[in-house]
Coordinates of C-alpha atoms and ligand atoms in Angstrom, one line a residue:
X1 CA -18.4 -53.2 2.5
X2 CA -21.8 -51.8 3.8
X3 CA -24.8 -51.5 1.6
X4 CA -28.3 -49.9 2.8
X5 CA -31.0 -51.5 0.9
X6 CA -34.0 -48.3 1.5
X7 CA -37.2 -47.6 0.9
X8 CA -38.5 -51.9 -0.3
X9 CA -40.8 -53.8 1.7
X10 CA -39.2 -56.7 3.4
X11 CA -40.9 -59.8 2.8
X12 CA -40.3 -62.9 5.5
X13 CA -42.1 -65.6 6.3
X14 CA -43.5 -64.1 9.3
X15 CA -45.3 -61.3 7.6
X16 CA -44.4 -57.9 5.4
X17 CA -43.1 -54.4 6.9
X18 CA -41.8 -51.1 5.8
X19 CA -38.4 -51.2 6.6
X20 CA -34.5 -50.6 5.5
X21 CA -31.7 -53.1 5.8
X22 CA -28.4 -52.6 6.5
X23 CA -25.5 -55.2 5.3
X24 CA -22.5 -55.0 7.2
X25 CA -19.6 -57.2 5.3
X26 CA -21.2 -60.9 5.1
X27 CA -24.0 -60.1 7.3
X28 CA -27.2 -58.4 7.8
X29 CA -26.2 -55.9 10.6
X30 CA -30.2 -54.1 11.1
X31 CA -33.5 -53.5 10.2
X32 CA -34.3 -50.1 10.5
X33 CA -37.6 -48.1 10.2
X34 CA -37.6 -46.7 7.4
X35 CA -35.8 -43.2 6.9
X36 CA -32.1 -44.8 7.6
X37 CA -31.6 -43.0 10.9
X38 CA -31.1 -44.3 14.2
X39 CA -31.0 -42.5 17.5
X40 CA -30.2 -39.4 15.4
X41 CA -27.3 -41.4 13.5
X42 CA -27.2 -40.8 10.1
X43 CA -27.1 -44.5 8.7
X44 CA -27.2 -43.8 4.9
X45 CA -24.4 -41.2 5.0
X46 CA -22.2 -44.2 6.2
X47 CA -22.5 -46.9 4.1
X48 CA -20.5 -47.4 0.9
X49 CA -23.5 -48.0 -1.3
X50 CA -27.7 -47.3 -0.9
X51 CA -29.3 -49.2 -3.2
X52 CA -32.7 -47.8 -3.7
X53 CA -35.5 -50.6 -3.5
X54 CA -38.8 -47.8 -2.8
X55 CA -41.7 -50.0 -4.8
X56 CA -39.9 -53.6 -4.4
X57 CA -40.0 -56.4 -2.0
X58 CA -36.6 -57.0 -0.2
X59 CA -36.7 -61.1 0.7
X60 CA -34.0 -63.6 1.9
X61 CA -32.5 -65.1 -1.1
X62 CA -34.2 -68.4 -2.4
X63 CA -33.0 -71.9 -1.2
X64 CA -33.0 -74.8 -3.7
X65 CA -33.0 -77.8 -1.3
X66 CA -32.8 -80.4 -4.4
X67 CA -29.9 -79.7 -7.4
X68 CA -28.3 -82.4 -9.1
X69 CA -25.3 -80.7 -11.0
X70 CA -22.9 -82.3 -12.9
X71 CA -24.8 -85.6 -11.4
X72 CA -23.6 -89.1 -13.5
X73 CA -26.8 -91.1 -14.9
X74 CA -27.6 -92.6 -17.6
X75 CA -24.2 -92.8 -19.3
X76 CA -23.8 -89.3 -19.0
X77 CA -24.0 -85.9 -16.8
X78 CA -26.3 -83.5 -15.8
X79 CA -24.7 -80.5 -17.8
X80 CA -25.1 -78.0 -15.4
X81 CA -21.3 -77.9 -13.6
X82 CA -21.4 -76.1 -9.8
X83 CA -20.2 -73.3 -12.0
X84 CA -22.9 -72.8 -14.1
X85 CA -25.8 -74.1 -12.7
X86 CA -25.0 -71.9 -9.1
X87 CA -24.3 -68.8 -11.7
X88 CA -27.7 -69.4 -13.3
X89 CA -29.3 -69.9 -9.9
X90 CA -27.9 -66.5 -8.7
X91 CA -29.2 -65.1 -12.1
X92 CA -33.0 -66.2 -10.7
X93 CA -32.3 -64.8 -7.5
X94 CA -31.5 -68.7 -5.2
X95 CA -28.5 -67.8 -3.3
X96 CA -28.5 -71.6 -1.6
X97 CA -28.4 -74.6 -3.3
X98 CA -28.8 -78.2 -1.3
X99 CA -26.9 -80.6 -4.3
X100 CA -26.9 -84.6 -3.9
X101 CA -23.5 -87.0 -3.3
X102 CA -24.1 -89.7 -5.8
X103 CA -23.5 -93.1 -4.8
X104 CA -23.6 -96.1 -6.7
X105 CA -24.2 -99.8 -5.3
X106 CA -20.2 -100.8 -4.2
X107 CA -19.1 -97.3 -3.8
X108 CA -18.1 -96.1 -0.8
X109 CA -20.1 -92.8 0.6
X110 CA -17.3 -91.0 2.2
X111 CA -15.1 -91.5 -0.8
X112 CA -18.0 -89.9 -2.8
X113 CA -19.0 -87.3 -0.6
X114 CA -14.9 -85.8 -1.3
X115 CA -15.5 -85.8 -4.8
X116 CA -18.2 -83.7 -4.5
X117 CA -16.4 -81.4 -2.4
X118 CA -13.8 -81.4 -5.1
X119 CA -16.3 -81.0 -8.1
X120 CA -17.9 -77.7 -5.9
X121 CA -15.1 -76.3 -4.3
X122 CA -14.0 -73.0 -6.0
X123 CA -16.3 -73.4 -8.4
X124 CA -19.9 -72.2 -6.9
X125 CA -21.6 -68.7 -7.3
X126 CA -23.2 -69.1 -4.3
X127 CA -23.2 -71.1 -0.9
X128 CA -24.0 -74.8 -1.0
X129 CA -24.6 -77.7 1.0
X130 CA -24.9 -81.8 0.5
X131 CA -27.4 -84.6 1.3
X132 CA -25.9 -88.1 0.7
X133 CA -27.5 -90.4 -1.9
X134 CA -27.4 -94.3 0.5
X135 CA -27.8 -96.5 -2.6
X136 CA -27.3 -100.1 -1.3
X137 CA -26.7 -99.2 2.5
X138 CA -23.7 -101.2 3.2
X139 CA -22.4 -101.2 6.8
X140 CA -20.1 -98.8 6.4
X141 CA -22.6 -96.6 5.2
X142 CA -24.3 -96.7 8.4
X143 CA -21.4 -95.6 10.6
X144 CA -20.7 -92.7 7.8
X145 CA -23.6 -91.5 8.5
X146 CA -22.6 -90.5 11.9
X147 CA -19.5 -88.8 10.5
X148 CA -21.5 -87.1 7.7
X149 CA -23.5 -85.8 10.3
X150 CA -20.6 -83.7 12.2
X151 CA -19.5 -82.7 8.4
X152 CA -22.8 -80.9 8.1
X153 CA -24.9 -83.1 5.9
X154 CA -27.7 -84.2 8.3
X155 CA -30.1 -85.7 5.4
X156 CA -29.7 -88.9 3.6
X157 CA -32.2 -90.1 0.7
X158 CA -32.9 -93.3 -0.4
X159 CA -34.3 -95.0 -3.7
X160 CA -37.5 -96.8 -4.1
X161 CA -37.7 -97.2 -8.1
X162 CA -34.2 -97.3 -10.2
X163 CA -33.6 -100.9 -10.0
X164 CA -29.6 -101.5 -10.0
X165 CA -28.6 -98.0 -10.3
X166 CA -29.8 -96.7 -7.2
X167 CA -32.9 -98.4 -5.5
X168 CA -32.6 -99.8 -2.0
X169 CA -35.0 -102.9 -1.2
X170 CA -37.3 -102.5 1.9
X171 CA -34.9 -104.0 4.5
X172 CA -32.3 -101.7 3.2
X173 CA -34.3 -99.0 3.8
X174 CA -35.5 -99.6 7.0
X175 CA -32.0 -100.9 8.3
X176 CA -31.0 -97.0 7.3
X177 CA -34.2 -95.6 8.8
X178 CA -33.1 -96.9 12.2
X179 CA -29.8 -95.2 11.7
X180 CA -31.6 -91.8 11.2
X181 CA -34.4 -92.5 13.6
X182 CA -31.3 -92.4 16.4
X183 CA -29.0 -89.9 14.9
X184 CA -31.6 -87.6 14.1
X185 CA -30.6 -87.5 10.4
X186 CA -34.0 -86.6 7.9
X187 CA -34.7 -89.3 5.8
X188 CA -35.5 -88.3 2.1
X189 CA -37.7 -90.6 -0.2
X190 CA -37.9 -90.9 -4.3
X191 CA -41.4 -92.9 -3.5
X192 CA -42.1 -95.0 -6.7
X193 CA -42.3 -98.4 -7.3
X194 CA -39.4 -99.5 -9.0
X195 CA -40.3 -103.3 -9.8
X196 CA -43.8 -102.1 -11.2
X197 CA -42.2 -99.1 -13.5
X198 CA -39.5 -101.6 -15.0
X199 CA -42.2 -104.1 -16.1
X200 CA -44.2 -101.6 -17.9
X201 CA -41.7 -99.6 -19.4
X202 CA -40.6 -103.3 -21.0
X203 CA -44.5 -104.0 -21.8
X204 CA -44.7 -100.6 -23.9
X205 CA -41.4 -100.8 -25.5
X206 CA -42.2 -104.6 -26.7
X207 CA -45.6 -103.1 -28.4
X208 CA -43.8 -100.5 -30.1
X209 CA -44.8 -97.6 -27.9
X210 CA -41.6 -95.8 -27.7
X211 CA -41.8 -92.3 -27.3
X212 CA -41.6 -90.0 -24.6
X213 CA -45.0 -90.1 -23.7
X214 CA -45.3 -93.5 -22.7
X215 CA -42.3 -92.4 -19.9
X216 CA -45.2 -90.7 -17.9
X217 CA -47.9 -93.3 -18.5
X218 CA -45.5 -96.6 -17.3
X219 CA -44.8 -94.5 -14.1
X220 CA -48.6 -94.0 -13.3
X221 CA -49.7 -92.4 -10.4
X222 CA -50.7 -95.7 -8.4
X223 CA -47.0 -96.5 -8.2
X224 CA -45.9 -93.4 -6.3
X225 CA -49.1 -93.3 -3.9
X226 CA -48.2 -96.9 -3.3
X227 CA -44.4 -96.4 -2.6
X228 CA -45.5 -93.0 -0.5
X229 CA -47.3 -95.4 1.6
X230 CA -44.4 -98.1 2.1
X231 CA -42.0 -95.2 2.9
X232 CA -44.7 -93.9 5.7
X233 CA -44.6 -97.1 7.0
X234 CA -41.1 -97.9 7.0
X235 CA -40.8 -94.3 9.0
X236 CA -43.2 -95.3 11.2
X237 CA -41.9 -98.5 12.3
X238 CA -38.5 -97.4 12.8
X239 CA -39.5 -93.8 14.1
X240 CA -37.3 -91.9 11.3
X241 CA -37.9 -88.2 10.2
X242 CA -39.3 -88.6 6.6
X243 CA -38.8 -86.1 3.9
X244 CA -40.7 -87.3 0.3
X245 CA -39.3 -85.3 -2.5
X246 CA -40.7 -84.2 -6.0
X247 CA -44.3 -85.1 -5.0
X248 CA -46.5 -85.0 -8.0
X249 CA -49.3 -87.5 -7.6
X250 CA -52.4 -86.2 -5.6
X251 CA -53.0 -89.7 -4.1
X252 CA -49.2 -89.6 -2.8
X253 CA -50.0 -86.1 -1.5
X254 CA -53.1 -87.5 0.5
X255 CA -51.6 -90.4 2.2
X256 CA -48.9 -87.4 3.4
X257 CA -51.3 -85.3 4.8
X258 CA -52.9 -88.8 6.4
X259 CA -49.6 -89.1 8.3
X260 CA -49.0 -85.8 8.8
X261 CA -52.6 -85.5 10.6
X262 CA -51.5 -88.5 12.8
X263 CA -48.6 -86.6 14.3
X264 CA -45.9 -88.3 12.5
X265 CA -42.8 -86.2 11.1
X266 CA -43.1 -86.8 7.8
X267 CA -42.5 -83.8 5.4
X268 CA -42.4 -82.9 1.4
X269 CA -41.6 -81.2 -1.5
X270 CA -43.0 -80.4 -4.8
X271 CA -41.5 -78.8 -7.7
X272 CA -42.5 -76.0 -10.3
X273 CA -42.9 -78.5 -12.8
X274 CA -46.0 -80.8 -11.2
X275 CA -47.5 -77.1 -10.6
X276 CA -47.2 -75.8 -14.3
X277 CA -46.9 -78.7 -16.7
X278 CA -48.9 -81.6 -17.8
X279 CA -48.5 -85.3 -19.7
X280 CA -50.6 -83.5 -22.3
X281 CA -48.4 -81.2 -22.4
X282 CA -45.8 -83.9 -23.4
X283 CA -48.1 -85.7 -25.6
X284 CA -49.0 -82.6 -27.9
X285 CA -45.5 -81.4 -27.7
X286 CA -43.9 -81.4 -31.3
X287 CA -41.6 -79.5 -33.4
X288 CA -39.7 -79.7 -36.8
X289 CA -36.2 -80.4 -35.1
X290 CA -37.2 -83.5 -33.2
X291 CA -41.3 -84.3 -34.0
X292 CA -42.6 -86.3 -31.5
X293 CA -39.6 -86.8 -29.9
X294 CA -40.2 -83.5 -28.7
X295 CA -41.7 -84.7 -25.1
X296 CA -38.3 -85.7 -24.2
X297 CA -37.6 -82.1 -23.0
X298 CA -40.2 -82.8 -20.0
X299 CA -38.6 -86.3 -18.9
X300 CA -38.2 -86.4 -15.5
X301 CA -39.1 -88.8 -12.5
X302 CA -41.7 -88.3 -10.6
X303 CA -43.2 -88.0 -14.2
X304 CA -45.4 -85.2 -15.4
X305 CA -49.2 -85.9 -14.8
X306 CA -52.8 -85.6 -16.6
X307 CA -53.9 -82.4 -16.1
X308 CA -57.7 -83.9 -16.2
X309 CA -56.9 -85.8 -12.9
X310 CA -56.6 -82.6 -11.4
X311 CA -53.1 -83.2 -9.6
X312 CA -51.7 -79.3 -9.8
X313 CA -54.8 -77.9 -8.1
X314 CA -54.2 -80.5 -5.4
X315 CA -50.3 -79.3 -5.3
X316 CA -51.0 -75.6 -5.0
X317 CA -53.4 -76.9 -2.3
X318 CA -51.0 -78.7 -0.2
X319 CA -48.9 -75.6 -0.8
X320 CA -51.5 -73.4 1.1
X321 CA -52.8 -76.1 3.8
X322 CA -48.9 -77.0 4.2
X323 CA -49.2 -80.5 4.1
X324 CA -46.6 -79.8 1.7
X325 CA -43.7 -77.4 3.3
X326 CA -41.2 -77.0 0.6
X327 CA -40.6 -76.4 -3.1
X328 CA -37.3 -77.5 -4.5
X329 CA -36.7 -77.8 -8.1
X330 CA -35.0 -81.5 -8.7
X331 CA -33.1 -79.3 -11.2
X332 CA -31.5 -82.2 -13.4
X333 CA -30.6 -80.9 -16.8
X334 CA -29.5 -82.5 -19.9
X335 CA -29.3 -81.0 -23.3
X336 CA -31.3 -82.7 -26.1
X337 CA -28.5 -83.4 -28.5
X338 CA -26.2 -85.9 -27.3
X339 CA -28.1 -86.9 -24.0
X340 CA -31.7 -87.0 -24.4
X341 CA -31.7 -87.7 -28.1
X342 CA -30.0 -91.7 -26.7
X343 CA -33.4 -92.0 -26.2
X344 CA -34.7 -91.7 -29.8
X345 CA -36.6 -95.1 -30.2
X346 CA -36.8 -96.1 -27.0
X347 CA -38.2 -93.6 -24.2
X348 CA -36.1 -96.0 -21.5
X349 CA -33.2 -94.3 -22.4
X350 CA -33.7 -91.1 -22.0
X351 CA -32.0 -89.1 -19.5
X352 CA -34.4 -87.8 -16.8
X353 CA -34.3 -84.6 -15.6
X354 CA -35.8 -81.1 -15.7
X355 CA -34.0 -77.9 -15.4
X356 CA -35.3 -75.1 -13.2
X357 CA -32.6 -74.2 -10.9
X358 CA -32.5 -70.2 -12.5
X359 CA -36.1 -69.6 -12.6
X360 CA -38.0 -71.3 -9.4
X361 CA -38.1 -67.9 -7.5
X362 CA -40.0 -66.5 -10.3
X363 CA -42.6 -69.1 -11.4
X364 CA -43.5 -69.8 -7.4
X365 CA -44.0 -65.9 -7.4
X366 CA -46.8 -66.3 -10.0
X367 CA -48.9 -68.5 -7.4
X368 CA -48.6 -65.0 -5.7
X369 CA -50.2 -63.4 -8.9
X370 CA -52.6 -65.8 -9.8
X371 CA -54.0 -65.5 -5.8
X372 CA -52.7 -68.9 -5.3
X373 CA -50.4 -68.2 -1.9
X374 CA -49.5 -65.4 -0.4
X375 CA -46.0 -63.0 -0.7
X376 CA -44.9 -64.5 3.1
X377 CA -45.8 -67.9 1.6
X378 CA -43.7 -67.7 -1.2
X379 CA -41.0 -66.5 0.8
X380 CA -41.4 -69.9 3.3
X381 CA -42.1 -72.2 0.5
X382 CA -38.9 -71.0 -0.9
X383 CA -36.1 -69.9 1.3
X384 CA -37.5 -69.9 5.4
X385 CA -38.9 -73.5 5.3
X386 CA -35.9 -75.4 3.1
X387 CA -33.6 -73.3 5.7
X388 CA -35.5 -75.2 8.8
X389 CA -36.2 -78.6 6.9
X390 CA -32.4 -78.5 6.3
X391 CA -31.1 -76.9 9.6
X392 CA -29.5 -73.7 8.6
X393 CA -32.1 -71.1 9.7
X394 CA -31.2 -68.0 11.3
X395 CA -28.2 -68.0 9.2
X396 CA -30.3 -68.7 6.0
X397 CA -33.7 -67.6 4.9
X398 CA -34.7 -65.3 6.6
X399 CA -33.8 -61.0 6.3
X400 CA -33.1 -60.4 10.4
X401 CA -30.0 -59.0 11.8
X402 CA -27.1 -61.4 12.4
X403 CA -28.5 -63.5 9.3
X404 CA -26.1 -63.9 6.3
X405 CA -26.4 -61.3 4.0
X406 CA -28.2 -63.3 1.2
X407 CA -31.0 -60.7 -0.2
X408 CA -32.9 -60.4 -3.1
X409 CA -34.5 -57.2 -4.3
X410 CA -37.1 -58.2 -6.3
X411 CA -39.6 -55.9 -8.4
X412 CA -43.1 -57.6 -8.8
X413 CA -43.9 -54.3 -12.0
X414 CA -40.9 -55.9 -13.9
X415 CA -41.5 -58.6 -16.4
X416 CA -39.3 -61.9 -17.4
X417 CA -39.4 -63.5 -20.6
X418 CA -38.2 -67.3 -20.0
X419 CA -36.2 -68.8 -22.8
X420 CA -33.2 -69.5 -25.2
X421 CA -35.1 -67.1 -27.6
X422 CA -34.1 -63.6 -28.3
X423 CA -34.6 -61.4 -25.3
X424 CA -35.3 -64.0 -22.8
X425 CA -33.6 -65.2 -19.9
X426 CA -32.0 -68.4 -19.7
X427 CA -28.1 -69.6 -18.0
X428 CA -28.3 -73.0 -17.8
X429 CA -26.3 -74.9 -19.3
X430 CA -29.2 -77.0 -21.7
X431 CA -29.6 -76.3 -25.6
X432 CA -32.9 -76.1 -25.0
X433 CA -35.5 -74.3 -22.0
X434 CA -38.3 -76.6 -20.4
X435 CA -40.0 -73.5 -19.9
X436 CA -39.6 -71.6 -23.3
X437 CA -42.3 -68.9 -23.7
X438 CA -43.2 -68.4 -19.7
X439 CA -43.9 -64.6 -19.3
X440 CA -43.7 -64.1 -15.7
X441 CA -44.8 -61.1 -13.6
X442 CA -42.5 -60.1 -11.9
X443 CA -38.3 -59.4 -11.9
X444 CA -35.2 -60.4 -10.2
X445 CA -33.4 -57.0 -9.6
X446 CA -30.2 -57.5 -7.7
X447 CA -28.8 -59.9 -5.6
X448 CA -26.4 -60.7 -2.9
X449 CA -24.5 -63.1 -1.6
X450 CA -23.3 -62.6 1.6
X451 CA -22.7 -58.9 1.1
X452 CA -21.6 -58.9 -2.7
X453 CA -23.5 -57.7 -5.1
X454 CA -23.4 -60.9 -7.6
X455 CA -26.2 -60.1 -10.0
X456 CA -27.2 -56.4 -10.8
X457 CA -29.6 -55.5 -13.8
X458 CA -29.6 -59.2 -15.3
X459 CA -25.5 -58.8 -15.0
X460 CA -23.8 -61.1 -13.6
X461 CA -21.1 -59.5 -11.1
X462 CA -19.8 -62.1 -8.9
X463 CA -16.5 -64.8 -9.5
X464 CA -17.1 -68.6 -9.4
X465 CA -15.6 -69.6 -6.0
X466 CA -17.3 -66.5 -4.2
X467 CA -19.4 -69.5 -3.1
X468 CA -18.8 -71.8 0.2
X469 CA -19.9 -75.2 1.8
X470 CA -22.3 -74.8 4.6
X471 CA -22.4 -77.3 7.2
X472 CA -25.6 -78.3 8.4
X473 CA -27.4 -78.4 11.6
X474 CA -30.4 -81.1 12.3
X475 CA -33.7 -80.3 10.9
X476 CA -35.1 -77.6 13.1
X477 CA -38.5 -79.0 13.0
X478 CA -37.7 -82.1 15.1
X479 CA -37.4 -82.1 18.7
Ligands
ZN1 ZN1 -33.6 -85.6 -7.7

């Protein structure tokens, strides 16, 4: 199959040109000047398919680096399967999704990382990789690191808050720092402190203060700039690569770019969520169905912060000075009946998780509206960087020939309406959308996945299983 994308403007990281692009079964075979000739040959009339993009920009397909489908917690499971949660990714135009192996404390990592082979395989719209969850970093864990690595997962992440479930303790984590500081693997970090979270989620329960409010405020900001800090330190002593995800605490952010400006490697994310919406948000959030109870639809760890302490400027700033390289959605859904609503009376138990898997590409593209970051920014932030951070690129996000053929025509005059409501856009599998009512600028026309056409005019085209692993490389910003 050969498809000639003409006439769109081809967006990488690098910059924006005029140009057409040729896909050659999987791959991307050339970018041609525009016009679809070459030396005379007449490229257009020898292709099976021109798809017409004249007016749209042409961008390597997005890269989720952090998905947790079908992940156990809480007594339950994320209820996005690799089946639907990859189908509603292709939907918002992310071709790649980076999902975690969940480990428990006594489980072993290599058993776990199968059964997440077998929970993906023939099941994925699109192409996939893993990172391995360490929980309590036994010794076998240590030399299954090794192996992981030559099975293409290069990046292991590690607990700081979750007591029992999944946090490590400090000599835990550094024991498994010094296995990635000499195997090269990237060491990723949920920076909160654990201990401090526990005692005042049990200090608001006990004076009544139950609702999903007081989630946020017993996870305040002081305990993830703090555990930011440890982790820094723990990566510094043992030389590790340090990757902090779902940064959403300017304070955590600043002791980052304090590293970062030391020459350390330490690197981070932040997700749509900590850019868009607020604890007041959650506070004020009511309805008929649920009343207060309401909030629980914006649940998720790193919690959502005050908008008065002026945390989602200082994101969008980190974005633009790139003291913060990726943005990755922690997409962790769970519907409210049956899984959040455990947590009716008692904020505790409620499931933690966001979904945004379907609709990052489009909410990052309205920093490009609102004169926030630029197109080629967006592009990086979303599909060139979490390609490098992750060790794919050259295959992976970027449109250049010999790249896989994972492109996304996207139309910025074309409008989305997010939501479970009439005439909006929503795939995931949740009974409910975390961003119901987001009108975004902007449109996901067609995509593909290695050369197939998957999603055409909001249709879904492609076959679960059209998706494969991808094996990993080392992060291709260390030496
Ligand atoms: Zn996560």
């Amino acid at each position: 199959m050969k498809t000639l994308i003409t006439g769109g403007t081809v967006v990488n990281a690098t910059g924006t040109a005029q140009a057409d692009v040729l896909l050659d079964g999987d791959t991307i075979a050339a970018v041609l000047a525009p016009g679809s000739t070459l030396l005379g040959f007449d490229v257009a009339g020898n292709v099976d398919e021109v798809v017409d993009a004249t007016g749209k920009y042409v961008i390597p397909g997005g890269i989720d680096a952090h998905t947790h489908m079908e992940m156990p917690f809480g007594g339950t499971f994320a209820s996005d399967t690799f089946e639907t949660g990859t189908r509603a990714a292709a939907h918002g135009g992310t071709t790649s999704i980076i999902d975690f192996v969940v480990q428990y404390a006594g489980e072993n990592i290599l058993d776990q990382y199968q059964l997440w082979h077998e929970k993906a395989a023939g099941n994925c719209a699109i192409d996939y990789g893993f990172h391995q969850i360490l929980s309590d970093v036994q010794d076998s864990s240590l030399t299954a690191m090794d192996e992981l690595i030559n099975e293409g997962v290069t990046s292991f992440k590690l607990f700081m808050a979750y007591k029992g479930v999944f946090l490590s303790d400090d000599g835990q984590i550094v024991k498994a720092m010094q296995k990635g500081a000499q195997n090269g693997a990237l060491m990723m970090m949920h920076a909160e402190n654990g201990s401090v979270i526990d005692l005042l989620v049990q200090q608001h329960i006990a004076r009544g203060e139950t609702t999903p409010f007081y989630h946020g405020v017993s996870r305040p900001w002081q305990a993830e700039e703090e555990a930011t800090h440890r982790a820094i330190m723990l990566a510094n002593l043992t030389g590790a690569p340090l990757y902090i995800v779902h940064v959403s605490a300017k304070e955590a952010l600043a002791q980052i770019t304090q590293a970062r400006d030391t020459g350390q490697n330490v690197f981070a994310e932040t997700c749509p969520q900590y850019l868009y919406l607020s604890l007041e948000d959650q506070l004020g959030a009511s309805s008929a169905e649920w009343g207060d109870f309401e909030g629980a639809k914006w649940v998720c760890s790193t919690p959502l912060r005050s908008k008065h302490e002026g945390h989602q400027h200082h994101m969008w700033q980190g974005l633009r000075t790139n003291d913060l390289q990726v943005i990755s959605t922690d997409h962790c859904p769970f519907c409210m009946k049956g899984q959040k609503d455990m947590g009716l009376g008692d904020f505790s138990k409620i499931p933690n998780g966001i979904g945004s898997v379907e609709h990052r590409m489009d909410l990052i593209y309205q920093g490009v509206v609102m004169g926030e970051i630029t197109l080629p920014r967006w592009v990086e932030l979303t599909s060139t960087t979490p390609a490098r951070m992750f060790g794919v690129y050259g295959k992976k996000g970027v449109i250049q020939p010999g790249a896989d053929a994972d492109v996304v025509i996207y139309d910025p005059n074309g409008h989305t309406s997010i939501g479970i409501g009439e005439g909006r856009t929503h795939h995931m599998n949740m009974d409910y959308s975390a961003w119901e009512g987001y009108e975004i600028d902007g449109h996901v026309d067609t995509v593909f996945s290695r050369g197939r056409k998957i999603v055409d005019d909001n249709t879904y085209l492609g076959r679960k299983g059209d998706g494969a692993y991808f094996k990993r490389g080392l992060s291709q910003y260390l030496i």
